[in-house]
Amino acid sequence: MMMKKMKYDLDYGKLSIDSASSEPLHMQLKRALKRELRGLMPNRQVILMSERELASMLKLSRPTVHRVYDELLAEGIVSRRPDRSLEVCPQARSRIVGNYRVIGVLLPTDFPTFVDRNNSVMNYLKGIIGRASELNISCLMLQPPTGEITVAVLGAFVEAHFPKLCGVIHLGGLYDDPGENEAVLTYLMSQTEIPQVCLSGVSSYGNVGAVYADPAVGVRELFTSLKSRKIHSIGIVDSYGVVRTPAEVFTYISNIRIEAMLRVAAECGVECRVSVGKNDYQQWLHQVIDLLQSPDRPEVLICYNDTVARTVMELARLQGIAVPDELSVVGYDGGDPELASIRTNQQQVAEAAVEMIVEHFEHGVSGSNRILTLPTEFADGRSLRRTAGGVAKTRPRKKPMRMQYFNERRDSE
């Protein structure tokens, strides 16, 4: 994944002044300068262009530039050097934002819809808001523009919100439709004036941080536990409807979950294969049933997430297969205490994202602090057999009732 180059020095080419606007020129210039100053690497020595040079470049009068520079001096954003030039103060970013810091939390859609389709949202919000309040930081929920997306619309959104923020946390979910939403993420993540952190994936932009739970840690614990129980026949049930295409802007960590399982299995000397994985829900159901009826059905099925695991368990029940006596099932995400699962401490991830925003705001982004990985863990549950000795069985298929049952259940969700 290619990294986008960051610029830490003041980019005077971005100082756009509209002489036809009703807004006074000095106010336009001051706002534009502050926007660029917010994006500077903290504690980096930066000398401002002289009044004469800046006035000439922007085709403004020198008194207009002088007035803006005087106001920046009065606000403690810049300081006068012995040679009369102006240097950006180390505390410039904090003084521009003010004493009462605010973090923006980017929602991919309206809040009720987002919560209904993602059970993890409230855990993440609890972590974000809780840690922010401990640090005396407020949170502002942000929903990106919808409808016709243009650079002007996105620019207005950023201009309306970013100046009051010390950072933005991306909750994820905005990239479900790459064709529609890639432009939104591309524009937002290319804004370098404030820190941005992703919870659910990694951005290709070097100015955007990431906090996520490493699937390999919990998976390794699971395989160690399976080996101790003499369980060696392992299958992976992927999810349905997941399209994993390379993303230039943003990559979900969940997209490499199956890959991580297979990699760790190889490292642990465990034979493991992906048994099911279809984009079409009906095909996926049929494949799961075929797998459950197979004479060489694995002793344990590790599922893409807890929702898939519960569906597999229900299909097994309808097949007359006892869980965990005849089949063990393991989920991922850790939302069900009865289900053995690879668990992520979602609240801890969110708390770390707030702390990363503060770190990047005060000290800037670097190769050592841009990405933080936290461990997942294996949590045992009743869906996993405690000892070896289960006997795999197959049952006759009853197609119509099962397919109708799952179609109706899916339609009601």
mmCIF file of C-alpha atoms in Angstrom:
data_model
loop_
_atom_site.group_PDB
_atom_site.id
_atom_site.type_symbol
_atom_site.label_atom_id
_atom_site.label_comp_id
_atom_site.label_asym_id
_atom_site.label_seq_id
_atom_site.Cartn_x
_atom_site.Cartn_y
_atom_site.Cartn_z
ATOM 1 C CA MET A 1 0.000 0.000 0.000
ATOM 2 C CA MET A 2 1.502 3.281 -1.114
ATOM 3 C CA MET A 3 1.816 6.076 1.400
ATOM 4 C CA LYS A 4 0.812 9.576 0.466
ATOM 5 C CA LYS A 5 3.494 12.179 1.047
ATOM 6 C CA MET A 6 2.827 14.643 3.854
ATOM 7 C CA LYS A 7 3.806 18.286 3.782
ATOM 8 C CA TYR A 8 4.725 19.873 7.063
ATOM 9 C CA ASP A 9 5.778 23.352 5.879
ATOM 10 C CA LEU A 10 3.183 26.023 5.236
ATOM 11 C CA ASP A 11 1.635 25.599 1.799
ATOM 12 C CA TYR A 12 1.019 29.151 0.629
ATOM 13 C CA GLY A 13 -0.510 27.828 -2.579
ATOM 14 C CA LYS A 14 -3.613 26.884 -0.579
ATOM 15 C CA LEU A 15 -4.239 30.449 0.598
ATOM 16 C CA SER A 16 -7.185 31.203 -1.631
ATOM 17 C CA ILE A 17 -8.585 34.743 -1.392
ATOM 18 C CA ASP A 18 -11.800 35.728 -3.179
ATOM 19 C CA SER A 19 -11.839 39.445 -3.883
ATOM 20 C CA ALA A 20 -15.487 39.210 -4.988
ATOM 21 C CA SER A 21 -16.620 37.809 -1.634
ATOM 22 C CA SER A 22 -18.511 39.967 0.853
ATOM 23 C CA GLU A 23 -16.175 38.682 3.596
ATOM 24 C CA PRO A 24 -13.396 41.206 4.317
ATOM 25 C CA LEU A 25 -10.057 40.257 2.784
ATOM 26 C CA HIS A 26 -8.177 40.300 6.075
ATOM 27 C CA MET A 27 -10.683 37.851 7.591
ATOM 28 C CA GLN A 28 -10.342 35.509 4.606
ATOM 29 C CA LEU A 29 -6.560 35.618 4.870
ATOM 30 C CA LYS A 30 -6.546 35.054 8.619
ATOM 31 C CA ARG A 31 -8.900 32.081 8.345
ATOM 32 C CA ALA A 32 -6.842 30.576 5.512
ATOM 33 C CA LEU A 33 -3.578 31.046 7.426
ATOM 34 C CA LYS A 34 -5.002 29.449 10.556
ATOM 35 C CA ARG A 35 -6.182 26.468 8.552
ATOM 36 C CA GLU A 36 -2.682 25.887 7.211
ATOM 37 C CA LEU A 37 -1.047 26.546 10.585
ATOM 38 C CA ARG A 38 -3.233 23.868 12.179
ATOM 39 C CA GLY A 39 -1.735 21.358 9.788
ATOM 40 C CA LEU A 40 1.894 22.073 10.674
ATOM 41 C CA MET A 41 3.947 19.474 12.496
ATOM 42 C CA PRO A 42 3.987 20.538 16.177
ATOM 43 C CA ASN A 43 7.262 22.010 17.454
ATOM 44 C CA ARG A 44 8.645 22.404 13.950
ATOM 45 C CA GLN A 45 10.393 25.726 13.305
ATOM 46 C CA VAL A 46 8.452 27.577 10.609
ATOM 47 C CA ILE A 47 9.085 31.175 9.562
ATOM 48 C CA LEU A 48 6.248 33.043 7.899
ATOM 49 C CA MET A 49 6.662 34.699 4.534
ATOM 50 C CA SER A 50 7.326 38.433 4.860
ATOM 51 C CA GLU A 51 4.419 40.860 4.608
ATOM 52 C CA ARG A 52 5.702 42.236 1.319
ATOM 53 C CA GLU A 53 6.162 38.805 -0.272
ATOM 54 C CA LEU A 54 2.772 37.502 0.853
ATOM 55 C CA ALA A 55 0.974 40.649 -0.256
ATOM 56 C CA SER A 56 2.621 40.410 -3.664
ATOM 57 C CA MET A 57 1.835 36.713 -4.063
ATOM 58 C CA LEU A 58 -1.851 37.077 -3.132
ATOM 59 C CA LYS A 59 -2.254 40.483 -4.814
ATOM 60 C CA LEU A 60 -3.298 42.098 -1.539
ATOM 61 C CA SER A 61 -2.329 45.396 -0.001
ATOM 62 C CA ARG A 62 0.498 45.266 2.492
ATOM 63 C CA PRO A 63 -1.643 46.859 5.268
ATOM 64 C CA THR A 64 -4.096 43.943 4.914
ATOM 65 C CA VAL A 65 -1.344 41.385 5.490
ATOM 66 C CA HIS A 66 0.150 43.527 8.282
ATOM 67 C CA ARG A 67 -3.209 43.572 10.084
ATOM 68 C CA VAL A 68 -3.504 39.786 9.920
ATOM 69 C CA TYR A 69 0.055 39.255 11.158
ATOM 70 C CA ASP A 70 -0.556 41.656 14.052
ATOM 71 C CA GLU A 71 -3.667 39.730 15.085
ATOM 72 C CA LEU A 72 -1.778 36.420 14.967
ATOM 73 C CA LEU A 73 0.886 37.996 17.182
ATOM 74 C CA ALA A 74 -1.717 39.199 19.660
ATOM 75 C CA GLU A 75 -3.263 35.730 19.860
ATOM 76 C CA GLY A 76 0.122 34.106 20.588
ATOM 77 C CA ILE A 77 0.020 32.034 17.393
ATOM 78 C CA VAL A 78 3.252 33.553 16.057
ATOM 79 C CA SER A 79 6.131 35.387 17.732
ATOM 80 C CA ARG A 80 8.569 38.080 16.583
ATOM 81 C CA ARG A 81 12.187 37.017 16.045
ATOM 82 C CA PRO A 82 15.189 39.344 16.552
ATOM 83 C CA ASP A 83 15.416 39.850 12.777
ATOM 84 C CA ARG A 84 11.743 41.024 12.804
ATOM 85 C CA SER A 85 10.496 37.927 10.972
ATOM 86 C CA LEU A 86 7.574 35.953 12.385
ATOM 87 C CA GLU A 87 7.945 32.410 13.664
ATOM 88 C CA VAL A 88 5.091 29.994 14.365
ATOM 89 C CA CYS A 89 4.837 29.313 18.114
ATOM 90 C CA PRO A 90 5.091 25.709 19.377
ATOM 91 C CA GLN A 91 1.635 26.105 20.952
ATOM 92 C CA ALA A 92 0.069 27.510 17.760
ATOM 93 C CA ARG A 93 -2.245 24.568 17.122
ATOM 94 C CA SER A 94 -3.607 24.567 20.684
ATOM 95 C CA ARG A 95 -4.167 28.322 20.622
ATOM 96 C CA ILE A 96 -5.982 28.168 17.303
ATOM 97 C CA VAL A 97 -8.341 25.461 18.535
ATOM 98 C CA GLY A 98 -8.806 27.062 21.959
ATOM 99 C CA ASN A 99 -8.936 25.805 25.526
ATOM 100 C CA TYR A 100 -12.007 23.607 25.030
ATOM 101 C CA ARG A 101 -11.025 20.795 22.719
ATOM 102 C CA VAL A 102 -13.534 18.917 20.580
ATOM 103 C CA ILE A 103 -13.139 15.588 18.755
ATOM 104 C CA GLY A 104 -15.324 14.880 15.743
ATOM 105 C CA VAL A 105 -16.728 11.339 15.438
ATOM 106 C CA LEU A 106 -17.504 10.544 11.803
ATOM 107 C CA LEU A 107 -20.679 8.495 11.315
ATOM 108 C CA PRO A 108 -21.148 6.817 7.915
ATOM 109 C CA THR A 109 -24.922 7.301 7.965
ATOM 110 C CA ASP A 110 -27.673 8.489 10.294
ATOM 111 C CA PHE A 111 -27.127 7.321 13.860
ATOM 112 C CA PRO A 112 -30.159 4.971 14.298
ATOM 113 C CA THR A 113 -29.368 3.139 11.053
ATOM 114 C CA PHE A 114 -25.695 2.814 11.955
ATOM 115 C CA VAL A 115 -26.481 1.401 15.403
ATOM 116 C CA ASP A 116 -29.096 -1.026 14.046
ATOM 117 C CA ARG A 117 -26.696 -2.565 11.535
ATOM 118 C CA ASN A 118 -23.617 -2.633 13.764
ATOM 119 C CA ASN A 119 -23.812 -4.062 17.277
ATOM 120 C CA SER A 120 -20.331 -2.785 18.130
ATOM 121 C CA VAL A 121 -21.148 0.907 17.721
ATOM 122 C CA MET A 122 -22.252 1.523 21.290
ATOM 123 C CA ASN A 123 -19.116 -0.127 22.717
ATOM 124 C CA TYR A 124 -16.934 2.127 20.577
ATOM 125 C CA LEU A 125 -18.935 5.235 21.460
ATOM 126 C CA LYS A 126 -18.747 4.372 25.156
ATOM 127 C CA GLY A 127 -14.971 4.212 24.876
ATOM 128 C CA ILE A 128 -14.660 7.412 22.835
ATOM 129 C CA ILE A 129 -16.996 9.554 24.917
ATOM 130 C CA GLY A 130 -15.827 8.109 28.228
ATOM 131 C CA ARG A 131 -12.118 8.688 27.599
ATOM 132 C CA ALA A 132 -12.728 12.081 26.017
ATOM 133 C CA SER A 133 -14.700 13.236 29.051
ATOM 134 C CA GLU A 134 -11.865 12.118 31.336
ATOM 135 C CA LEU A 135 -9.561 14.368 29.307
ATOM 136 C CA ASN A 136 -12.070 17.271 29.332
ATOM 137 C CA ILE A 137 -12.644 16.893 25.599
ATOM 138 C CA SER A 138 -16.084 17.185 24.026
ATOM 139 C CA CYS A 139 -17.329 14.976 21.182
ATOM 140 C CA LEU A 140 -19.216 16.121 18.095
ATOM 141 C CA MET A 141 -21.055 13.555 15.961
ATOM 142 C CA LEU A 142 -20.451 14.253 12.263
ATOM 143 C CA GLN A 143 -22.381 12.806 9.330
ATOM 144 C CA PRO A 144 -20.723 13.378 5.942
ATOM 145 C CA PRO A 145 -22.676 14.910 3.069
ATOM 146 C CA THR A 146 -25.102 12.753 1.107
ATOM 147 C CA GLY A 147 -26.668 13.096 -2.311
ATOM 148 C CA GLU A 148 -24.630 14.750 -5.022
ATOM 149 C CA ILE A 149 -21.062 14.802 -3.747
ATOM 150 C CA THR A 150 -18.822 17.505 -5.183
ATOM 151 C CA VAL A 151 -15.562 19.062 -4.072
ATOM 152 C CA ALA A 152 -17.491 22.206 -3.197
ATOM 153 C CA VAL A 153 -19.912 20.264 -0.980
ATOM 154 C CA LEU A 154 -17.099 18.416 0.794
ATOM 155 C CA GLY A 155 -15.128 21.628 1.170
ATOM 156 C CA ALA A 156 -18.106 23.315 2.802
ATOM 157 C CA PHE A 157 -18.495 20.361 5.184
ATOM 158 C CA VAL A 158 -14.830 20.529 6.212
ATOM 159 C CA GLU A 159 -14.865 24.318 6.547
ATOM 160 C CA ALA A 160 -17.973 24.173 8.735
ATOM 161 C CA HIS A 161 -16.586 21.597 11.178
ATOM 162 C CA PHE A 162 -12.818 21.104 11.082
ATOM 163 C CA PRO A 163 -11.765 24.562 12.406
ATOM 164 C CA LYS A 164 -13.387 23.802 15.777
ATOM 165 C CA LEU A 165 -11.904 20.302 16.102
ATOM 166 C CA CYS A 166 -8.642 18.921 17.449
ATOM 167 C CA GLY A 167 -9.160 15.671 15.544
ATOM 168 C CA VAL A 168 -11.554 13.256 13.838
ATOM 169 C CA ILE A 169 -12.196 9.583 14.621
ATOM 170 C CA HIS A 170 -13.505 7.423 11.773
ATOM 171 C CA LEU A 171 -15.863 4.753 13.100
ATOM 172 C CA GLY A 172 -15.837 2.884 9.794
ATOM 173 C CA GLY A 173 -18.630 1.761 7.517
ATOM 174 C CA LEU A 174 -18.240 4.643 5.077
ATOM 175 C CA TYR A 175 -16.505 2.440 2.545
ATOM 176 C CA ASP A 176 -19.300 -0.149 2.082
ATOM 177 C CA ASP A 177 -19.871 1.177 -1.440
ATOM 178 C CA PRO A 178 -16.434 2.086 -2.868
ATOM 179 C CA GLY A 179 -17.862 3.684 -5.991
ATOM 180 C CA GLU A 180 -20.060 6.046 -4.032
ATOM 181 C CA ASN A 181 -17.980 6.789 -0.957
ATOM 182 C CA GLU A 182 -14.347 6.623 -2.024
ATOM 183 C CA ALA A 183 -14.466 10.282 -3.039
ATOM 184 C CA VAL A 184 -15.686 11.245 0.435
ATOM 185 C CA LEU A 185 -12.906 9.374 2.238
ATOM 186 C CA THR A 186 -10.291 10.546 -0.240
ATOM 187 C CA TYR A 187 -11.202 14.167 0.368
ATOM 188 C CA LEU A 188 -11.578 13.943 4.147
ATOM 189 C CA MET A 189 -8.398 11.946 4.749
ATOM 190 C CA SER A 190 -6.361 14.273 2.550
ATOM 191 C CA GLN A 191 -7.097 17.134 4.953
ATOM 192 C CA THR A 192 -3.951 17.493 7.045
ATOM 193 C CA GLU A 193 -4.890 20.431 9.269
ATOM 194 C CA ILE A 194 -6.130 18.176 12.097
ATOM 195 C CA PRO A 195 -5.316 14.600 13.183
ATOM 196 C CA GLN A 196 -7.525 11.761 11.975
ATOM 197 C CA VAL A 197 -7.667 8.220 13.364
ATOM 198 C CA CYS A 198 -9.426 5.108 12.022
ATOM 199 C CA LEU A 199 -10.868 2.466 14.329
ATOM 200 C CA SER A 200 -11.711 -0.258 11.844
ATOM 201 C CA GLY A 201 -8.923 -0.128 9.311
ATOM 202 C CA VAL A 202 -5.791 1.518 7.995
ATOM 203 C CA SER A 203 -5.651 4.470 5.635
ATOM 204 C CA SER A 204 -3.046 4.808 2.906
ATOM 205 C CA TYR A 205 -2.613 8.464 3.892
ATOM 206 C CA GLY A 206 0.420 8.988 6.105
ATOM 207 C CA ASN A 207 -1.330 11.698 8.115
ATOM 208 C CA VAL A 208 -4.147 9.339 9.258
ATOM 209 C CA GLY A 209 -3.572 7.111 12.284
ATOM 210 C CA ALA A 210 -5.174 3.763 13.107
ATOM 211 C CA VAL A 211 -6.024 1.732 16.194
ATOM 212 C CA TYR A 212 -7.218 -1.846 15.775
ATOM 213 C CA ALA A 213 -7.128 -5.258 17.415
ATOM 214 C CA ASP A 214 -4.717 -7.754 15.871
ATOM 215 C CA PRO A 215 -6.653 -10.946 14.984
ATOM 216 C CA ALA A 216 -3.502 -13.086 15.070
ATOM 217 C CA VAL A 217 -3.129 -12.942 18.869
ATOM 218 C CA GLY A 218 -6.538 -14.390 19.710
ATOM 219 C CA VAL A 219 -6.412 -16.892 16.849
ATOM 220 C CA ARG A 220 -3.068 -18.214 18.104
ATOM 221 C CA GLU A 221 -4.574 -18.700 21.571
ATOM 222 C CA LEU A 222 -7.505 -20.556 20.006
ATOM 223 C CA PHE A 223 -5.292 -22.947 18.040
ATOM 224 C CA THR A 224 -3.244 -23.665 21.154
ATOM 225 C CA SER A 225 -6.454 -24.530 22.989
ATOM 226 C CA LEU A 226 -7.707 -26.737 20.132
ATOM 227 C CA LYS A 227 -4.453 -28.697 20.063
ATOM 228 C CA SER A 228 -4.668 -29.268 23.826
ATOM 229 C CA ARG A 229 -8.163 -30.727 23.310
ATOM 230 C CA LYS A 230 -6.907 -33.047 20.568
ATOM 231 C CA ILE A 231 -9.013 -31.265 17.955
ATOM 232 C CA HIS A 232 -7.148 -31.269 14.659
ATOM 233 C CA SER A 233 -9.813 -31.093 11.933
ATOM 234 C CA ILE A 234 -10.571 -27.402 11.470
ATOM 235 C CA GLY A 235 -12.646 -25.513 8.939
ATOM 236 C CA ILE A 236 -13.304 -21.807 8.428
ATOM 237 C CA VAL A 237 -16.729 -20.492 7.509
ATOM 238 C CA ASP A 238 -16.379 -17.143 5.808
ATOM 239 C CA SER A 239 -19.226 -14.634 5.729
ATOM 240 C CA TYR A 240 -21.587 -14.028 2.843
ATOM 241 C CA GLY A 241 -21.844 -10.727 0.994
ATOM 242 C CA VAL A 242 -18.242 -9.676 1.718
ATOM 243 C CA VAL A 243 -16.448 -8.243 -1.297
ATOM 244 C CA ARG A 244 -12.735 -7.940 -0.582
ATOM 245 C CA THR A 245 -11.163 -5.717 -3.182
ATOM 246 C CA PRO A 246 -7.942 -3.746 -2.714
ATOM 247 C CA ALA A 247 -8.741 -0.236 -1.520
ATOM 248 C CA GLU A 248 -6.355 2.566 -2.297
ATOM 249 C CA VAL A 249 -7.773 4.887 0.340
ATOM 250 C CA PHE A 250 -8.810 2.617 3.194
ATOM 251 C CA THR A 251 -8.514 -1.085 4.091
ATOM 252 C CA TYR A 252 -10.700 -2.752 6.713
ATOM 253 C CA ILE A 253 -8.806 -4.980 9.145
ATOM 254 C CA SER A 254 -11.762 -7.392 9.000
ATOM 255 C CA ASN A 255 -10.893 -7.944 5.331
ATOM 256 C CA ILE A 256 -7.667 -9.699 6.352
ATOM 257 C CA ARG A 257 -9.268 -11.741 9.153
ATOM 258 C CA ILE A 258 -9.481 -14.997 7.200
ATOM 259 C CA GLU A 259 -5.975 -14.469 5.846
ATOM 260 C CA ALA A 260 -4.714 -14.008 9.428
ATOM 261 C CA MET A 261 -6.414 -17.233 10.529
ATOM 262 C CA LEU A 262 -4.758 -19.222 7.746
ATOM 263 C CA ARG A 263 -1.365 -17.623 8.368
ATOM 264 C CA VAL A 264 -1.433 -18.361 12.090
ATOM 265 C CA ALA A 265 -2.666 -21.902 11.430
ATOM 266 C CA ALA A 266 0.376 -22.513 9.228
ATOM 267 C CA GLU A 267 2.679 -21.043 11.885
ATOM 268 C CA CYS A 268 1.140 -23.329 14.528
ATOM 269 C CA GLY A 269 1.355 -26.404 12.319
ATOM 270 C CA VAL A 270 -2.448 -26.703 12.206
ATOM 271 C CA GLU A 271 -4.201 -27.866 9.051
ATOM 272 C CA CYS A 272 -6.996 -25.413 8.359
ATOM 273 C CA ARG A 273 -9.060 -24.706 5.245
ATOM 274 C CA VAL A 274 -11.673 -22.185 4.198
ATOM 275 C CA SER A 275 -14.791 -24.280 3.773
ATOM 276 C CA VAL A 276 -17.442 -21.734 2.870
ATOM 277 C CA GLY A 277 -17.456 -18.260 1.447
ATOM 278 C CA LYS A 278 -20.005 -16.947 -1.053
ATOM 279 C CA ASN A 279 -21.333 -13.494 -1.834
ATOM 280 C CA ASP A 280 -24.847 -14.812 -2.414
ATOM 281 C CA TYR A 281 -26.783 -15.590 0.770
ATOM 282 C CA GLN A 282 -28.736 -18.503 -0.714
ATOM 283 C CA GLN A 283 -25.601 -20.150 -2.091
ATOM 284 C CA TRP A 284 -23.908 -19.596 1.236
ATOM 285 C CA LEU A 285 -26.719 -21.376 3.122
ATOM 286 C CA HIS A 286 -26.608 -24.333 0.752
ATOM 287 C CA GLN A 287 -22.828 -24.603 1.124
ATOM 288 C CA VAL A 288 -23.048 -24.572 4.927
ATOM 289 C CA ILE A 289 -25.649 -27.352 4.838
ATOM 290 C CA ASP A 290 -23.508 -29.380 2.434
ATOM 291 C CA LEU A 291 -20.538 -28.912 4.755
ATOM 292 C CA LEU A 292 -22.553 -30.046 7.787
ATOM 293 C CA GLN A 293 -23.725 -33.174 5.927
ATOM 294 C CA SER A 294 -20.253 -33.997 4.605
ATOM 295 C CA PRO A 295 -18.704 -37.285 5.853
ATOM 296 C CA ASP A 296 -15.413 -35.431 6.450
ATOM 297 C CA ARG A 297 -16.980 -32.495 8.233
ATOM 298 C CA PRO A 298 -14.368 -30.715 10.414
ATOM 299 C CA GLU A 299 -14.530 -31.164 14.171
ATOM 300 C CA VAL A 300 -14.612 -27.410 14.676
ATOM 301 C CA LEU A 301 -15.817 -24.562 12.463
ATOM 302 C CA ILE A 302 -14.237 -21.157 13.057
ATOM 303 C CA CYS A 303 -16.604 -18.492 11.767
ATOM 304 C CA TYR A 304 -15.975 -15.053 10.313
ATOM 305 C CA ASN A 305 -18.018 -13.423 13.103
ATOM 306 C CA ASP A 306 -20.511 -14.255 15.838
ATOM 307 C CA THR A 307 -23.503 -13.725 13.536
ATOM 308 C CA VAL A 308 -22.161 -16.367 11.136
ATOM 309 C CA ALA A 309 -21.409 -18.669 14.078
ATOM 310 C CA ARG A 310 -24.971 -18.439 15.425
ATOM 311 C CA THR A 311 -26.369 -19.161 11.949
ATOM 312 C CA VAL A 312 -24.098 -22.215 11.596
ATOM 313 C CA MET A 313 -25.224 -23.465 15.016
ATOM 314 C CA GLU A 314 -28.878 -23.065 14.086
ATOM 315 C CA LEU A 315 -28.365 -24.918 10.801
ATOM 316 C CA ALA A 316 -26.567 -27.671 12.704
ATOM 317 C CA ARG A 317 -29.494 -27.927 15.119
ATOM 318 C CA LEU A 318 -31.913 -28.286 12.209
ATOM 319 C CA GLN A 319 -29.660 -31.034 10.831
ATOM 320 C CA GLY A 320 -29.793 -32.851 14.173
ATOM 321 C CA ILE A 321 -26.114 -32.164 14.894
ATOM 322 C CA ALA A 322 -25.386 -31.497 18.553
ATOM 323 C CA VAL A 323 -23.151 -28.558 19.433
ATOM 324 C CA PRO A 324 -20.591 -29.011 20.948
ATOM 325 C CA ASP A 325 -20.794 -32.828 21.308
ATOM 326 C CA GLU A 326 -20.728 -33.541 17.573
ATOM 327 C CA LEU A 327 -19.530 -30.194 16.245
ATOM 328 C CA SER A 328 -17.673 -27.285 17.864
ATOM 329 C CA VAL A 329 -18.297 -23.722 16.660
ATOM 330 C CA VAL A 330 -16.172 -20.623 17.302
ATOM 331 C CA GLY A 331 -17.189 -17.049 16.484
ATOM 332 C CA TYR A 332 -15.378 -13.749 16.248
ATOM 333 C CA ASP A 333 -16.161 -10.375 17.900
ATOM 334 C CA GLY A 334 -17.139 -11.672 21.319
ATOM 335 C CA GLY A 335 -20.709 -10.454 21.616
ATOM 336 C CA ASP A 336 -22.223 -13.700 22.954
ATOM 337 C CA PRO A 337 -21.028 -15.047 26.334
ATOM 338 C CA GLU A 338 -22.334 -18.551 25.446
ATOM 339 C CA LEU A 339 -20.253 -18.656 22.274
ATOM 340 C CA ALA A 340 -16.557 -19.459 22.109
ATOM 341 C CA SER A 341 -15.064 -16.510 20.252
ATOM 342 C CA ILE A 342 -12.068 -14.399 19.359
ATOM 343 C CA ARG A 343 -12.845 -11.255 21.286
ATOM 344 C CA THR A 344 -11.913 -7.654 20.755
ATOM 345 C CA ASN A 345 -12.015 -5.144 23.580
ATOM 346 C CA GLN A 346 -13.861 -2.553 21.517
ATOM 347 C CA GLN A 347 -14.057 -0.005 24.312
ATOM 348 C CA GLN A 348 -10.292 -0.206 24.826
ATOM 349 C CA VAL A 349 -9.702 0.312 21.101
ATOM 350 C CA ALA A 350 -11.897 3.416 21.164
ATOM 351 C CA GLU A 351 -10.185 4.812 24.262
ATOM 352 C CA ALA A 352 -6.812 4.360 22.579
ATOM 353 C CA ALA A 353 -8.090 6.254 19.528
ATOM 354 C CA VAL A 354 -8.896 9.280 21.693
ATOM 355 C CA GLU A 355 -5.441 9.132 23.239
ATOM 356 C CA MET A 356 -3.905 8.901 19.754
ATOM 357 C CA ILE A 357 -5.782 12.025 18.645
ATOM 358 C CA VAL A 358 -4.309 13.907 21.612
ATOM 359 C CA GLU A 359 -0.822 12.526 20.897
ATOM 360 C CA HIS A 360 -0.976 13.533 17.239
ATOM 361 C CA PHE A 361 -2.472 16.927 18.052
ATOM 362 C CA GLU A 362 0.275 17.773 20.529
ATOM 363 C CA HIS A 363 3.271 16.036 18.966
ATOM 364 C CA GLY A 364 2.370 15.233 15.373
ATOM 365 C CA VAL A 365 2.232 11.969 13.414
ATOM 366 C CA SER A 366 5.318 9.826 12.937
ATOM 367 C CA GLY A 367 6.164 6.315 11.872
ATOM 368 C CA SER A 368 6.351 5.254 15.520
ATOM 369 C CA ASN A 369 2.963 6.574 16.644
ATOM 370 C CA ARG A 370 0.756 6.365 13.542
ATOM 371 C CA ILE A 371 -0.553 2.811 14.022
ATOM 372 C CA LEU A 372 -1.347 1.048 17.295
ATOM 373 C CA THR A 373 -2.353 -2.612 17.454
ATOM 374 C CA LEU A 374 -4.027 -4.060 20.528
ATOM 375 C CA PRO A 375 -4.393 -7.798 21.178
ATOM 376 C CA THR A 376 -7.486 -9.881 20.631
ATOM 377 C CA GLU A 377 -8.068 -12.816 22.976
ATOM 378 C CA PHE A 378 -9.667 -16.224 22.815
ATOM 379 C CA ALA A 379 -12.686 -16.557 25.115
ATOM 380 C CA ASP A 380 -13.932 -20.085 25.735
ATOM 381 C CA GLY A 381 -17.635 -20.869 25.563
ATOM 382 C CA ARG A 382 -20.208 -23.653 25.538
ATOM 383 C CA SER A 383 -20.050 -23.978 21.757
ATOM 384 C CA LEU A 384 -16.553 -25.522 21.979
ATOM 385 C CA ARG A 385 -16.030 -29.102 23.132
ATOM 386 C CA ARG A 386 -13.910 -29.395 26.241
ATOM 387 C CA THR A 387 -12.367 -32.793 25.457
ATOM 388 C CA ALA A 388 -11.757 -34.926 22.399
ATOM 389 C CA GLY A 389 -14.100 -37.724 21.412
ATOM 390 C CA GLY A 390 -16.999 -36.138 19.538
ATOM 391 C CA VAL A 391 -18.450 -38.194 16.722
ATOM 392 C CA ALA A 392 -19.331 -36.496 13.439
ATOM 393 C CA LYS A 393 -22.765 -37.407 12.118
ATOM 394 C CA THR A 394 -24.782 -36.509 9.041
ATOM 395 C CA ARG A 395 -28.528 -36.097 8.751
ATOM 396 C CA PRO A 396 -30.907 -36.142 5.783
ATOM 397 C CA ARG A 397 -31.490 -32.708 4.328
ATOM 398 C CA LYS A 398 -34.904 -31.038 4.606
ATOM 399 C CA LYS A 399 -34.413 -28.245 2.119
ATOM 400 C CA PRO A 400 -37.767 -26.420 1.880
ATOM 401 C CA MET A 401 -38.361 -25.886 5.596
ATOM 402 C CA ARG A 402 -34.797 -24.846 6.350
ATOM 403 C CA MET A 403 -34.423 -22.424 3.473
ATOM 404 C CA GLN A 404 -37.833 -20.894 4.141
ATOM 405 C CA TYR A 405 -36.968 -20.525 7.830
ATOM 406 C CA PHE A 406 -33.723 -18.670 7.150
ATOM 407 C CA ASN A 407 -35.218 -16.539 4.404
ATOM 408 C CA GLU A 408 -37.995 -15.403 6.730
ATOM 409 C CA ARG A 409 -35.588 -14.772 9.600
ATOM 410 C CA ARG A 410 -33.270 -12.724 7.395
ATOM 411 C CA ASP A 411 -36.186 -10.665 6.030
ATOM 412 C CA SER A 412 -37.310 -9.848 9.560
ATOM 413 C CA GLU A 413 -33.888 -8.595 10.689
#
